[in-house]
């Protein structure tokens, strides 16, 4: 072994028949990431030479998923048809040419495998073995390959469940589907395996027996049953998802995040949370979401691809593609759609829907409103029942509301419209066109009364009572 870095092969071309899905198995997601992206993530913290992903005809979807997760320097090789894991490795090796260093081969459907484990496998080969196989002792070996050992305890071969004798089926040590090989020996022996087995496929596992019979050392590296868990069917997908979820909650608890009930908290792998944030039960944090210190999210909330600022709160609400400023608050029962930005201390209350809308510092829409394609300044109060009529049946138009404006209850803002600073609209008005600074818009269609905006009594009332009620 001269080269210090392994060459990596990820097997991801299987159809996943047992999932009964038109989508390749490894594209199914757990904790927000496709299965094989979890494997790529573990591999990425291990320095390596070339990395090849063996894919099926759905190469483009696989590439898009990997690139979407930031993996841009992978090589793809198509295995069509998928004739088994042995054939997949053969296709990869033909693409790679000579591999004289360690070849690290990992099934793409084992998302819990850790970087340290993969590194340990490589080290076993560095230290002299020809191959290292990842194994685990499991309660229910089901259809996994069994590790057959000789009387002296050394690995003899791996037998697939479907080809095993009843005695072999009793073996509870299974092959986890990750291997390090001496690249040269692997290249030589991979072409010697056949498909004389129950599935009529080329089994990668058959190289183990070939190596052993030629006197090469093959060692097993054991991990916990949990880490070995792979996905073959929907039940596995749910179980692996639950294991990952528990691990993710555990990690954030250790980092100083309060998670009141981890068993009802669903946090995707790519979410980040600052210490001293609080996550209340029945909450889903998905995609590229970040939660800042002191924020409180939940109960019963779903946050997708959003930023929740320091001290912000989200209660019984759905927030997607949005940025919530410090101390802002959302809910109960609000829907923030992509492109929503809340400034410091802004408030979105009950039955309010927003989309592509920025809401400035200390502005409020506390009840029953639709705000779409709007730019709302600071200190604006949006009354109950307000609607930005942003679509005229053909095009979308913008609504601009300047600082300290007061939108009375049940105002229809027919876009494009621009409400000036400190301007006001009366309850039930239908506003078309612009309302100048300090003006009041009244009626249907609204008449403009210059200079009367402040006469809504907003300033006086704000000083004496809460505007929440
Ligand atoms: C495989 C192992 C089994 C082990 C189990 C661990 C073999 C023959 N068996 O079985 O010993 O216990 O993994 O999870 O290797 N793939 C391809 N091309 C193919 C077939 C599969 O790239 O032609 C990929 C799949 O996408 C998958 C991986 O290889 O990511 C494993 O394939 P799968 O069919 O799930 O193998 P198992 O039956 O689970
Ligand atoms: Ca599998």
Short mmCIF file of C-alpha atoms and ligand atoms in Angstrom, two decimals, residues 18 25 107 109 231-232, ligand 2:
data_model
loop_
_atom_site.label_atom_id
_atom_site.label_comp_id
_atom_site.label_asym_id
_atom_site.label_seq_id
_atom_site.Cartn_x
_atom_site.Cartn_y
_atom_site.Cartn_z
CA UNK A 18 -38.88 -4.38 -2.06
CA UNK A 25 -34.23 3.06 -3.39
CA UNK A 107 -23.72 0.02 -0.07
CA UNK A 109 -28.64 1.99 1.53
CA UNK A 231 -33.03 -0.14 4.05
CA UNK A 232 -34.69 -2.72 1.84
CA1 LIG B 2 -29.70 -3.78 1.19
#
